[in-house]
Coordinates of C-alpha atoms in Angstrom, one line a residue:
Chain I
M204 CA 8.3 -8.7 32.3
S205 CA 11.7 -9.8 33.5
T206 CA 12.8 -6.2 33.8
I207 CA 10.4 -5.8 36.7
G208 CA 11.8 -8.8 38.3
K209 CA 15.3 -7.4 37.7
L210 CA 14.3 -4.1 39.3
R211 CA 13.0 -6.0 42.3
Q212 CA 16.4 -7.8 42.8
F213 CA 18.2 -4.4 42.9
E214 CA 16.0 -2.9 45.5
L215 CA 17.9 -1.8 48.6
P216 CA 16.9 -1.8 52.2
R217 CA 14.3 0.9 53.0
E218 CA 16.4 3.6 54.5
Y219 CA 18.3 3.9 51.2
Y220 CA 15.3 5.2 49.4
H221 CA 13.4 7.4 51.7
W222 CA 10.9 9.5 49.8
L223 CA 13.0 12.7 50.2
S224 CA 16.4 11.1 49.5
K225 CA 18.2 12.9 46.7
E226 CA 17.8 10.0 44.3
S227 CA 14.1 9.8 44.8
V228 CA 13.6 13.5 44.2
W229 CA 15.6 13.4 41.0
G230 CA 13.8 10.2 40.0
W231 CA 10.4 11.8 40.3
L232 CA 11.6 15.1 38.8
F233 CA 12.9 13.3 35.7
L234 CA 9.8 11.2 35.4
L235 CA 7.5 14.3 35.8
P236 CA 7.4 15.3 32.2
S237 CA 6.5 11.9 31.0
L238 CA 3.8 11.5 33.7
L239 CA 2.3 14.9 32.7
V240 CA 2.1 14.1 29.1
L241 CA 0.7 10.6 29.7
G242 CA -1.7 11.9 32.4
L243 CA -3.2 14.6 30.2
V244 CA -3.3 12.9 26.9
S245 CA -3.7 9.3 27.8
V246 CA -4.9 8.6 31.3
Y247 CA -7.4 11.5 31.5
P248 CA -9.0 10.7 28.1
L249 CA -9.2 7.1 29.1
T250 CA -11.1 7.8 32.3
R251 CA -13.3 10.2 30.4
G252 CA -13.9 7.5 27.9
I253 CA -14.9 5.1 30.6
Y254 CA -17.2 7.7 32.0
L255 CA -18.7 8.3 28.6
S256 CA -19.6 4.6 28.3
F257 CA -22.4 5.1 30.8
F258 CA -24.1 7.8 28.6
E259 CA -26.0 8.0 25.3
Y260 CA -24.1 10.6 23.3
D261 CA -24.0 11.5 19.7
G262 CA -21.2 14.0 20.0
I263 CA -23.3 17.1 19.6
G264 CA -26.3 17.2 21.9
D265 CA -26.3 16.7 25.7
P266 CA -25.1 13.3 27.0
E267 CA -27.9 11.3 28.6
W268 CA -27.2 8.9 31.5
V269 CA -28.1 5.3 30.7
G270 CA -26.1 3.5 33.3
L271 CA -25.1 0.0 32.3
D272 CA -27.4 -0.2 29.4
H273 CA -24.7 -0.1 26.8
Y274 CA -22.9 -3.0 28.4
A275 CA -26.1 -5.1 28.5
T276 CA -26.7 -4.3 24.9
I277 CA -23.3 -5.3 23.8
L278 CA -23.1 -8.6 25.7
G279 CA -26.5 -9.8 24.2
W280 CA -25.5 -8.8 20.8
T281 CA -24.5 -11.6 18.3
E282 CA -22.7 -9.0 16.1
F283 CA -20.4 -8.1 18.9
W284 CA -19.4 -11.6 19.6
I285 CA -18.6 -12.2 15.9
V286 CA -16.4 -9.2 15.9
M287 CA -14.8 -10.3 19.2
R288 CA -14.1 -13.7 17.8
N289 CA -12.6 -12.2 14.6
T290 CA -10.4 -10.0 16.7
L291 CA -9.0 -12.8 18.7
V292 CA -8.5 -15.1 15.7
W293 CA -6.8 -12.2 13.8
A294 CA -4.5 -11.5 16.8
F295 CA -3.5 -14.9 17.9
A296 CA -3.4 -16.8 14.6
A297 CA -1.3 -14.0 13.1
V298 CA 1.3 -14.2 15.9
V299 CA 1.7 -18.0 15.6
I300 CA 2.2 -17.7 11.8
M301 CA 4.6 -14.8 12.1
A302 CA 6.7 -16.7 14.8
T303 CA 6.8 -19.8 12.6
I304 CA 8.0 -18.0 9.5
G305 CA 10.4 -15.9 11.5
L306 CA 11.8 -19.0 13.2
G307 CA 12.3 -20.6 9.7
F308 CA 14.2 -17.6 8.4
A309 CA 16.2 -17.2 11.6
I310 CA 17.4 -20.8 11.3
M311 CA 18.5 -20.2 7.7
L312 CA 20.3 -17.0 8.5
N313 CA 22.0 -18.3 11.6
R314 CA 24.9 -19.8 9.7
E315 CA 27.8 -18.4 7.9
F316 CA 27.4 -17.9 4.2
R317 CA 28.1 -15.3 1.5
G318 CA 25.5 -12.7 1.2
R319 CA 24.1 -13.2 4.7
S320 CA 23.9 -9.5 5.7
I321 CA 22.3 -8.7 2.3
A322 CA 19.8 -11.4 2.8
T323 CA 19.0 -10.2 6.4
T324 CA 18.5 -6.6 5.1
L325 CA 16.2 -7.7 2.3
L326 CA 14.1 -9.7 4.7
L327 CA 13.8 -6.7 6.9
L328 CA 12.4 -4.6 4.1
P329 CA 8.7 -5.3 4.7
W330 CA 9.2 -3.4 8.0
A331 CA 10.2 -0.3 6.0
V332 CA 7.0 -0.1 4.1
P333 CA 4.4 2.0 5.9
F334 CA 1.0 0.3 6.7
I335 CA -1.0 2.5 4.4
S336 CA 1.3 1.5 1.4
I337 CA 1.0 -2.2 2.4
A338 CA -2.8 -1.9 2.6
L339 CA -3.0 -0.4 -0.9
N340 CA -0.4 -2.7 -2.3
W341 CA -2.0 -5.8 -0.9
R342 CA -5.4 -4.6 -2.1
L343 CA -3.9 -4.7 -5.6
M344 CA -2.3 -8.1 -4.9
Y345 CA -5.8 -9.5 -4.1
N346 CA -7.6 -7.6 -7.0
F347 CA -9.7 -10.1 -8.9
E348 CA -8.9 -9.0 -12.3
L349 CA -5.5 -7.3 -12.0
G350 CA -4.0 -8.9 -9.0
P351 CA -0.9 -11.0 -9.4
L352 CA -2.2 -13.7 -7.0
N353 CA -5.1 -14.5 -9.3
G354 CA -2.8 -13.9 -12.3
F355 CA -0.6 -16.5 -11.1
L356 CA -3.4 -19.0 -10.4
R357 CA -4.8 -18.5 -13.9
L358 CA -1.3 -18.8 -15.5
A359 CA -0.6 -22.0 -13.6
G360 CA -4.1 -23.3 -14.5
I361 CA -5.1 -23.9 -11.0
S362 CA -8.3 -21.8 -10.9
D363 CA -9.9 -18.8 -12.6
G364 CA -9.1 -16.7 -9.5
L365 CA -10.2 -16.6 -6.0
P366 CA -12.3 -13.6 -4.5
W367 CA -9.7 -13.2 -1.6
I368 CA -10.7 -10.0 0.3
A369 CA -14.0 -9.8 -1.5
S370 CA -15.3 -13.1 0.0
S371 CA -16.5 -13.5 3.5
R372 CA -14.7 -16.7 3.7
Y373 CA -11.2 -15.5 2.9
A374 CA -11.3 -11.9 3.8
L375 CA -9.9 -12.0 7.4
F376 CA -7.3 -14.5 6.5
S377 CA -6.2 -12.5 3.4
V378 CA -5.7 -9.3 5.4
M379 CA -3.9 -11.4 8.1
L380 CA -1.4 -12.5 5.4
A381 CA -0.5 -8.8 4.8
W382 CA -0.1 -8.3 8.5
V383 CA 2.1 -11.4 8.8
W384 CA 4.2 -10.2 5.9
R385 CA 5.0 -7.0 7.5
N386 CA 5.7 -8.4 11.0
F387 CA 7.6 -11.7 10.6
P388 CA 10.9 -9.8 10.3
F389 CA 10.5 -8.8 14.0
F390 CA 10.4 -12.4 15.1
M391 CA 13.2 -13.3 12.7
L392 CA 15.5 -10.7 14.2
T393 CA 14.6 -11.5 17.8
F394 CA 15.1 -15.2 17.2
L395 CA 18.4 -14.5 15.4
A396 CA 19.6 -12.4 18.3
G397 CA 18.5 -15.1 20.7
M398 CA 20.4 -17.8 18.8
K399 CA 23.6 -15.8 18.8
G400 CA 23.5 -15.8 22.5
I401 CA 23.5 -19.6 22.8
P402 CA 27.0 -20.9 23.5
G403 CA 28.3 -22.9 20.6
D404 CA 29.9 -25.6 22.8
L405 CA 26.4 -26.8 23.9
Y406 CA 25.8 -28.0 20.4
E407 CA 29.3 -29.4 20.2
A408 CA 28.6 -31.4 23.4
A409 CA 25.2 -32.6 22.1
R410 CA 26.8 -33.7 18.9
V411 CA 29.5 -35.6 20.7
D412 CA 26.8 -37.3 22.8
G413 CA 25.3 -38.5 19.5
S414 CA 22.0 -36.5 19.6
S415 CA 20.6 -35.5 16.2
K416 CA 20.2 -31.9 14.8
I417 CA 16.4 -32.1 15.6
D418 CA 17.1 -33.1 19.1
S419 CA 19.5 -30.3 19.9
F420 CA 17.1 -27.9 18.2
R421 CA 14.4 -29.0 20.6
H422 CA 16.5 -29.3 23.8
I423 CA 19.0 -26.4 23.3
T424 CA 17.7 -23.9 20.8
L425 CA 14.1 -23.7 21.8
P426 CA 14.7 -23.4 25.6
F427 CA 17.1 -20.7 25.1
L428 CA 14.8 -18.8 22.8
Q429 CA 11.8 -19.1 25.2
P430 CA 12.2 -15.8 27.1
V431 CA 12.7 -13.8 23.9
V432 CA 9.6 -15.4 22.4
V433 CA 7.5 -14.7 25.4
V434 CA 8.2 -11.0 25.4
M435 CA 7.9 -10.7 21.7
T436 CA 4.6 -12.6 21.6
L437 CA 3.0 -10.4 24.3
L438 CA 4.0 -7.2 22.5
M439 CA 2.9 -8.6 19.1
S440 CA -0.4 -9.9 20.2
L441 CA -1.2 -6.5 21.9
W442 CA -0.2 -4.6 18.7
S443 CA -2.3 -7.0 16.6
L444 CA -5.3 -6.5 18.9
N445 CA -4.9 -2.8 18.5
H446 CA -4.2 -2.8 14.7
F447 CA -6.5 -0.6 12.6
T448 CA -5.0 0.4 9.2
L449 CA -4.8 -2.8 7.2
I450 CA -8.4 -3.9 8.0
Y451 CA -9.9 -0.4 7.7
V452 CA -8.2 0.2 4.2
M453 CA -8.4 -3.3 2.8
T454 CA -11.8 -4.5 3.6
G455 CA -13.4 -1.9 6.0
G456 CA -14.4 -5.0 8.0
G457 CA -16.5 -6.5 5.2
P458 CA -17.9 -8.3 3.4
G459 CA -20.7 -8.1 6.0
N460 CA -18.7 -8.2 9.3
S461 CA -16.6 -11.2 8.1
S462 CA -13.2 -9.3 8.7
M463 CA -14.5 -6.8 11.2
V464 CA -12.2 -6.3 14.3
L465 CA -12.8 -4.3 17.4
P466 CA -10.9 -1.1 16.7
V467 CA -12.6 -0.6 13.3
Y468 CA -15.9 -1.6 14.7
I469 CA -15.6 0.9 17.6
Y470 CA -14.5 3.6 15.1
Q471 CA -17.6 3.1 13.0
Q472 CA -20.0 3.1 15.9
A473 CA -18.5 6.3 17.2
F474 CA -17.9 8.3 14.0
H475 CA -20.2 6.9 11.4
F476 CA -23.2 6.0 13.4
G477 CA -22.6 8.7 16.1
N478 CA -23.0 6.3 19.1
M479 CA -20.1 7.7 21.1
G480 CA -21.4 6.2 24.3
L481 CA -21.9 2.7 22.9
A482 CA -18.6 2.8 21.1
S483 CA -16.8 3.8 24.4
A484 CA -18.5 0.9 26.2
I485 CA -17.2 -1.5 23.5
A486 CA -13.7 0.0 23.8
V487 CA -13.9 -0.5 27.6
V488 CA -14.7 -4.2 27.1
M489 CA -11.8 -4.3 24.7
L490 CA -9.6 -2.7 27.3
L491 CA -10.6 -5.2 29.9
V492 CA -9.9 -8.1 27.5
M493 CA -6.4 -6.7 26.8
L494 CA -5.7 -6.0 30.4
T495 CA -6.7 -9.5 31.5
Y496 CA -4.7 -11.1 28.8
G497 CA -1.6 -8.9 29.5
L498 CA -1.7 -9.4 33.3
I499 CA -2.3 -13.2 33.1
Y500 CA 0.5 -13.4 30.6
L501 CA 2.9 -11.4 32.8
R502 CA 2.0 -13.4 35.8
L503 CA 2.6 -16.7 34.0
Y504 CA 5.8 -15.3 32.6
R505 CA 7.2 -14.3 35.9
E506 CA 6.4 -17.7 37.5
D507 CA 7.7 -19.7 34.6
V508 CA 10.5 -17.9 32.9
G509 CA 11.3 -14.9 35.2
G510 CA 12.0 -17.1 38.1
K511 CA 14.8 -19.0 36.4
Chain M
M136 CA 13.8 -27.5 1.3
A137 CA 12.6 -30.4 3.4
T138 CA 13.9 -33.1 1.0
D139 CA 17.2 -31.2 0.8
T140 CA 18.0 -31.5 4.5
Q141 CA 16.6 -34.9 5.0
A142 CA 18.6 -36.5 2.3
V143 CA 21.8 -35.4 4.1
P144 CA 22.4 -38.1 6.7
E145 CA 22.3 -40.9 4.2
E146 CA 25.1 -39.3 2.2
E147 CA 27.6 -39.0 4.9
S148 CA 29.6 -42.0 3.8
N149 CA 32.4 -41.4 1.2
T150 CA 30.2 -42.1 -1.8
G151 CA 26.5 -41.5 -1.5
P152 CA 23.8 -43.2 -3.6
L153 CA 24.5 -40.7 -6.4
G154 CA 28.1 -41.5 -6.5
L155 CA 29.2 -38.1 -4.9
N156 CA 32.0 -37.7 -2.5
D157 CA 31.8 -35.6 0.7
R158 CA 32.9 -32.4 -1.0
Q159 CA 30.5 -32.6 -3.8
V160 CA 27.7 -33.4 -1.3
E161 CA 28.7 -30.2 0.6
R162 CA 28.5 -28.3 -2.6
V163 CA 25.1 -29.7 -3.5
K164 CA 23.8 -28.8 0.0
T165 CA 25.2 -25.2 -0.3
I166 CA 23.6 -24.7 -3.7
G167 CA 20.3 -26.2 -2.5
F168 CA 20.4 -23.8 0.6
H169 CA 21.1 -20.8 -1.5
A170 CA 18.4 -21.6 -4.0
T171 CA 15.8 -22.1 -1.3
L172 CA 16.8 -19.0 0.6
W173 CA 17.0 -16.6 -2.4
S174 CA 13.7 -17.8 -3.9
L175 CA 12.0 -17.3 -0.6
I176 CA 13.4 -13.8 -0.4
A177 CA 12.2 -13.2 -3.9
L178 CA 8.7 -14.4 -2.8
V179 CA 8.8 -12.0 0.2
L180 CA 9.9 -9.0 -1.8
F181 CA 7.5 -9.6 -4.7
P182 CA 4.7 -7.3 -3.4
V183 CA 7.2 -4.3 -3.4
F184 CA 8.5 -5.2 -6.8
W185 CA 4.9 -5.3 -8.0
M186 CA 4.2 -1.9 -6.4
F187 CA 7.0 -0.5 -8.7
V188 CA 5.9 -2.4 -11.7
V189 CA 2.4 -1.1 -11.6
S190 CA 3.4 2.4 -10.5
V191 CA 5.1 3.1 -13.9
N192 CA 2.8 1.1 -16.1
Q193 CA -0.5 -0.4 -15.0
T194 CA -0.6 -4.0 -16.1
G195 CA -1.9 -7.5 -15.1
F196 CA 0.3 -10.3 -14.0
G197 CA -0.4 -12.5 -17.1
A198 CA 0.3 -9.5 -19.4
F199 CA 3.6 -8.7 -17.6
V200 CA 4.9 -12.2 -17.6
S201 CA 4.1 -12.9 -21.3
D202 CA 5.4 -9.5 -22.5
P203 CA 7.8 -7.7 -20.1
I204 CA 9.3 -5.8 -22.9
G205 CA 5.9 -4.3 -23.8
W206 CA 5.6 -3.3 -20.2
A207 CA 9.1 -1.7 -20.1
L208 CA 8.4 0.2 -23.4
G209 CA 5.0 1.6 -22.0
A210 CA 6.5 2.6 -18.8
D211 CA 6.2 6.4 -17.8
L212 CA 5.9 8.6 -14.8
S213 CA 2.4 9.7 -15.3
G214 CA 1.2 8.0 -12.1
Y215 CA 3.8 10.0 -10.1
Y216 CA 2.9 13.2 -11.9
R217 CA -0.8 12.7 -11.0
V218 CA 0.0 11.9 -7.4
W219 CA 2.0 15.0 -7.0
Y220 CA 0.1 17.5 -9.1
E221 CA -3.5 16.3 -9.1
S222 CA -4.1 15.1 -5.6
D223 CA -3.5 16.4 -2.1
F224 CA -0.5 14.0 -1.6
P225 CA 2.0 16.9 -1.3
F226 CA 0.0 18.3 1.6
W227 CA -0.2 15.0 3.3
F228 CA 3.4 14.3 2.8
Q229 CA 4.4 17.6 4.3
N230 CA 2.0 17.2 7.2
S231 CA 3.3 13.7 7.8
L232 CA 6.9 15.0 8.0
I233 CA 5.9 17.8 10.3
V234 CA 4.0 15.7 12.6
S235 CA 6.4 12.8 12.7
I236 CA 9.5 14.9 13.2
G237 CA 7.7 17.1 15.9
A238 CA 6.5 14.1 17.8
T239 CA 9.8 12.4 17.6
V240 CA 11.8 15.4 18.8
L241 CA 9.5 16.0 21.8
S242 CA 9.0 12.4 22.6
V243 CA 12.7 11.7 22.7
A244 CA 13.4 14.8 24.8
V245 CA 10.8 13.7 27.4
C246 CA 11.5 10.0 27.3
T247 CA 15.3 10.4 27.8
L248 CA 14.7 11.7 31.2
G249 CA 11.9 9.3 32.0
A250 CA 14.0 6.3 30.9
Y251 CA 16.9 7.4 32.9
S252 CA 14.8 7.7 36.0
I253 CA 13.2 4.3 35.5
G254 CA 16.4 2.5 34.3
R255 CA 18.8 4.0 36.6
L256 CA 17.7 5.8 39.7
R257 CA 16.5 3.9 42.8
Y258 CA 13.5 5.1 44.6
R259 CA 10.2 3.9 45.8
G260 CA 7.5 3.7 43.2
R261 CA 9.7 3.2 40.3
T262 CA 8.7 -0.5 39.8
A263 CA 5.1 0.7 39.9
M264 CA 5.8 3.4 37.3
A265 CA 7.5 0.8 35.0
T266 CA 4.4 -1.4 35.3
F267 CA 2.2 1.7 34.7
L268 CA 4.1 2.4 31.5
L269 CA 3.6 -1.2 30.3
I270 CA -0.1 -0.9 31.0
T271 CA -0.5 2.3 29.0
Q272 CA 0.7 0.1 26.1
M273 CA -2.4 -1.9 26.5
F274 CA -4.8 1.0 26.2
P275 CA -6.7 0.6 22.9
A276 CA -5.8 3.8 20.9
I277 CA -9.5 4.1 19.8
L278 CA -10.7 4.2 23.4
V279 CA -8.3 7.2 23.9
A280 CA -9.2 8.7 20.5
I281 CA -12.9 9.2 21.1
P282 CA -12.6 11.4 24.3
L283 CA -9.5 13.1 23.0
F284 CA -11.6 14.2 20.0
L285 CA -14.1 15.8 22.5
V286 CA -11.3 17.4 24.6
F287 CA -9.5 18.8 21.5
R288 CA -12.7 20.2 20.1
D289 CA -13.3 22.0 23.4
F290 CA -9.8 23.4 23.5
G291 CA -9.5 24.4 19.8
L292 CA -6.9 21.7 19.1
F293 CA -9.3 19.7 16.8
N294 CA -8.2 19.8 13.1
T295 CA -4.7 21.2 14.0
L296 CA -1.3 19.7 13.5
T297 CA -0.3 20.9 17.0
G298 CA -3.1 18.7 18.5
L299 CA -1.9 15.7 16.5
V300 CA 1.7 16.2 17.6
I301 CA 0.6 16.3 21.2
A302 CA -1.5 13.1 20.7
Y303 CA 1.5 11.4 19.0
V304 CA 4.0 12.3 21.8
A305 CA 1.7 10.5 24.3
F306 CA 1.1 7.7 21.9
T307 CA 4.9 7.0 21.3
L308 CA 6.2 7.8 24.8
P309 CA 5.7 4.5 26.6
F310 CA 7.4 2.5 23.9
A311 CA 10.3 5.0 23.7
I312 CA 10.9 4.9 27.4
W313 CA 10.7 1.2 27.6
M314 CA 13.2 0.9 24.7
L315 CA 15.7 3.3 26.2
R316 CA 15.4 2.1 29.7
G317 CA 17.3 -1.1 29.0
F318 CA 20.3 0.9 27.9
Y319 CA 20.5 3.0 31.1
E320 CA 20.2 -0.2 33.3
N321 CA 23.5 -1.5 31.7
L322 CA 25.7 1.7 32.0
P323 CA 28.3 1.5 34.7
E324 CA 27.3 3.7 37.6
S325 CA 30.7 5.1 38.2
L326 CA 30.1 7.4 35.2
E327 CA 27.9 9.9 36.8
E328 CA 29.3 9.4 40.3
A329 CA 32.6 10.7 39.0
A330 CA 30.9 13.7 37.6
M331 CA 28.9 14.2 40.7
I332 CA 32.0 14.1 42.9
D333 CA 33.4 16.8 40.8
G334 CA 30.5 18.9 42.0
S335 CA 27.8 18.7 39.3
T336 CA 24.2 18.0 40.1
R337 CA 22.4 14.9 39.0
F338 CA 20.9 16.7 36.1
G339 CA 24.3 18.2 35.1
A340 CA 25.9 14.7 35.3
V341 CA 23.1 13.4 33.0
V342 CA 23.5 16.1 30.5
R343 CA 27.3 16.2 30.4
V344 CA 28.2 12.6 30.8
I345 CA 25.1 10.3 30.1
L346 CA 23.6 12.0 27.1
P347 CA 26.7 11.9 24.8
L348 CA 27.2 8.3 25.8
S349 CA 23.7 7.3 25.0
A350 CA 23.5 9.1 21.6
P351 CA 23.4 5.8 19.6
A352 CA 20.6 4.4 21.9
I353 CA 18.6 7.7 21.6
A354 CA 19.0 7.5 17.8
T355 CA 17.6 4.0 17.7
T356 CA 14.7 5.2 20.0
A357 CA 14.1 8.2 17.7
I358 CA 13.9 6.0 14.6
F359 CA 11.2 3.7 16.2
T360 CA 9.3 6.7 17.5
W361 CA 9.4 8.3 14.0
V362 CA 8.2 5.0 12.3
L363 CA 5.3 4.8 14.8
A364 CA 4.3 8.4 14.1
W365 CA 4.7 8.0 10.3
N366 CA 2.3 4.9 10.4
E367 CA -0.2 6.2 12.7
F368 CA -3.8 6.2 11.4
V369 CA -6.6 6.3 14.0
F370 CA -5.6 9.6 15.8
A371 CA -5.1 11.4 12.4
L372 CA -8.5 10.0 11.1
V373 CA -10.3 11.2 14.2
L374 CA -8.5 14.4 15.1
I375 CA -8.1 16.0 11.6
N376 CA -11.0 16.9 9.4
D377 CA -9.7 18.9 6.3
S378 CA -8.0 17.0 3.6
E379 CA -5.3 19.6 3.3
K380 CA -4.4 19.1 7.0
Q381 CA -4.4 15.4 6.8
T382 CA -1.4 13.1 7.1
L383 CA -0.5 10.4 4.5
P384 CA -2.2 7.3 6.0
P385 CA -5.9 8.5 6.2
G386 CA -5.3 10.8 3.2
M387 CA -4.3 7.9 0.9
G388 CA -6.9 5.7 2.5
Q389 CA -9.5 7.8 0.8
W390 CA -8.2 6.7 -2.7
I391 CA -9.8 3.4 -2.2
G392 CA -13.1 5.0 -3.0
Q393 CA -12.1 7.9 -5.3
Q394 CA -9.3 6.4 -7.4
A395 CA -10.5 2.9 -7.5
L396 CA -9.1 2.1 -11.0
N397 CA -6.0 4.3 -11.1
W398 CA -3.7 1.7 -9.7
D399 CA -0.6 3.3 -11.2
M400 CA -1.3 6.4 -9.3
I401 CA -2.2 4.6 -6.1
M402 CA 1.0 2.5 -6.3
A403 CA 3.1 5.6 -7.1
G404 CA 1.7 7.2 -3.9
A405 CA 2.4 4.1 -1.9
L406 CA 6.0 4.1 -3.1
G407 CA 6.2 7.8 -2.4
A408 CA 5.1 7.2 1.1
T409 CA 7.7 4.5 1.6
I410 CA 10.7 6.6 0.5
P411 CA 11.3 8.4 3.7
M412 CA 11.1 5.2 5.6
L413 CA 13.6 3.5 3.2
I414 CA 16.0 6.4 3.6
V415 CA 15.9 6.1 7.3
F416 CA 16.1 2.3 7.0
F417 CA 19.2 2.2 4.8
L418 CA 21.0 5.1 6.6
L419 CA 20.5 3.7 10.0
Q420 CA 20.2 0.0 9.3
S421 CA 22.8 -1.1 11.7
Y422 CA 21.3 0.9 14.6
I423 CA 17.8 -0.6 13.8
V424 CA 19.1 -4.2 13.7
K425 CA 21.0 -3.7 16.9
G426 CA 18.2 -1.9 18.6
L427 CA 15.6 -4.6 17.8
A428 CA 17.9 -7.4 18.7
E429 CA 19.1 -5.7 22.0
G430 CA 15.7 -4.5 23.0
A431 CA 14.2 -7.9 22.6
V432 CA 16.9 -9.8 24.3
K433 CA 17.2 -7.4 27.3
S434 CA 13.6 -6.9 28.1

């Protein structure tokens, strides 16, 4: 992230930050509580989870060492690859759709008109609905008999109703729509804030030069928004990869495994089937995927945008 | 929407194809813009509206559209009554409040110092620490939850709200530090220097000068932390066993199996769980908008 780049720029010659300089001591002292909490409740369990992934363990008896067996099982397992593919589709397709919708609304809101602040507030409202309420609410939206979506389709005479979350074809996409609904306001706001930072005379100059609105959007707006988009996309895709509630409550991963994503899958393996070792191994694979993605992303970002 | 904007360039001359002058074209454009925007907003808000409709009188879409008066006449609060008196909802609601507030207070106290350290002080290793915080954001919650379940079971923290609060502090901390850090980076350094020349220590300067100044930023961070905690599902599901000790998300999640047909009750509960978020949202809206915008632009 550019902050890290920024921190680097500010670094002083070595003698200024000797380990025992006053600033350094205060720095570590202030950071100590955070490190303690994270160490005990995040890093320690994480290492124990990695350790657990080499054992067969049902949560009650004695763990039994199996080495890399779980990893071999996972990688040769069709089901795992289906779940992995769902997870990636879920995360990345959702982010693209959110960003597009968010950009559309940001363009509309980025002009002066009466009622603009009310419009912004109303569009932020999905963010104020807790995930559990969204999950229950959208389960009703998709209900075959009572749901307003099918109600609308019937009323408009388009069809007798689609099975939505009850069909293996639409389930993942349907849940994704609820996830998009809740998160597009994030993109809308960040785009809006980014647009406010673009100097207005740039557009004026472009207009004088005779370029069209679409051209100035492509050559002024989009490049200016790029750094904001990069950060937001990284955070949102990581949040999406980790998301649990909507899928767990709306479909439970079904029908079959058609909408199953890794977090729900791991939970089921660990707590429904009592395969804590295997579940940990899957979680470790997931961690590796997320770390690889995150680090590649950060590296590209530092080279492309951070350098500017 | 598309036709609306595309039609514009052709109509820039004094009289367009429809015989409209510039001002009238402007007006048509404005009306078209408002019509598009507000119907899209209505579309976005429809699920929330429907949540309310069903919570007071369970109905289908067709029935509601053809006979809204019948819906209004049949409306009552029985869904809300059943949520409050015939389910464990009050327990869950109370537990969610306790856990979210507890985690927010602790997390903000810890993260203020941490963010100040990373955002402001210069020392070797702070870049590494900032990266480390970012990496902890990439830990899958479920990978931490499984061993945490085992650890908490050994230490008697399993199935207690205290344990859940501890887990939530760690869960919310990296994001909170990351949010607040940007604010400290941008404060002028002369502030604490003045206080320190007057003889106070670094800690004294932070408490007396920096904390009061950063109150709005801390408030924003607190809101976000609170929302994370209010929404959290996995840890509560794994670390709590008794329904009466459960928080709202896993508690209400069970309704899917138990209350499958009582949609008025389920929607009443869904709205009930939303109310604290809405209160926070409307009271602190300007902070939230500013925090989101600034956080995103700065980082």
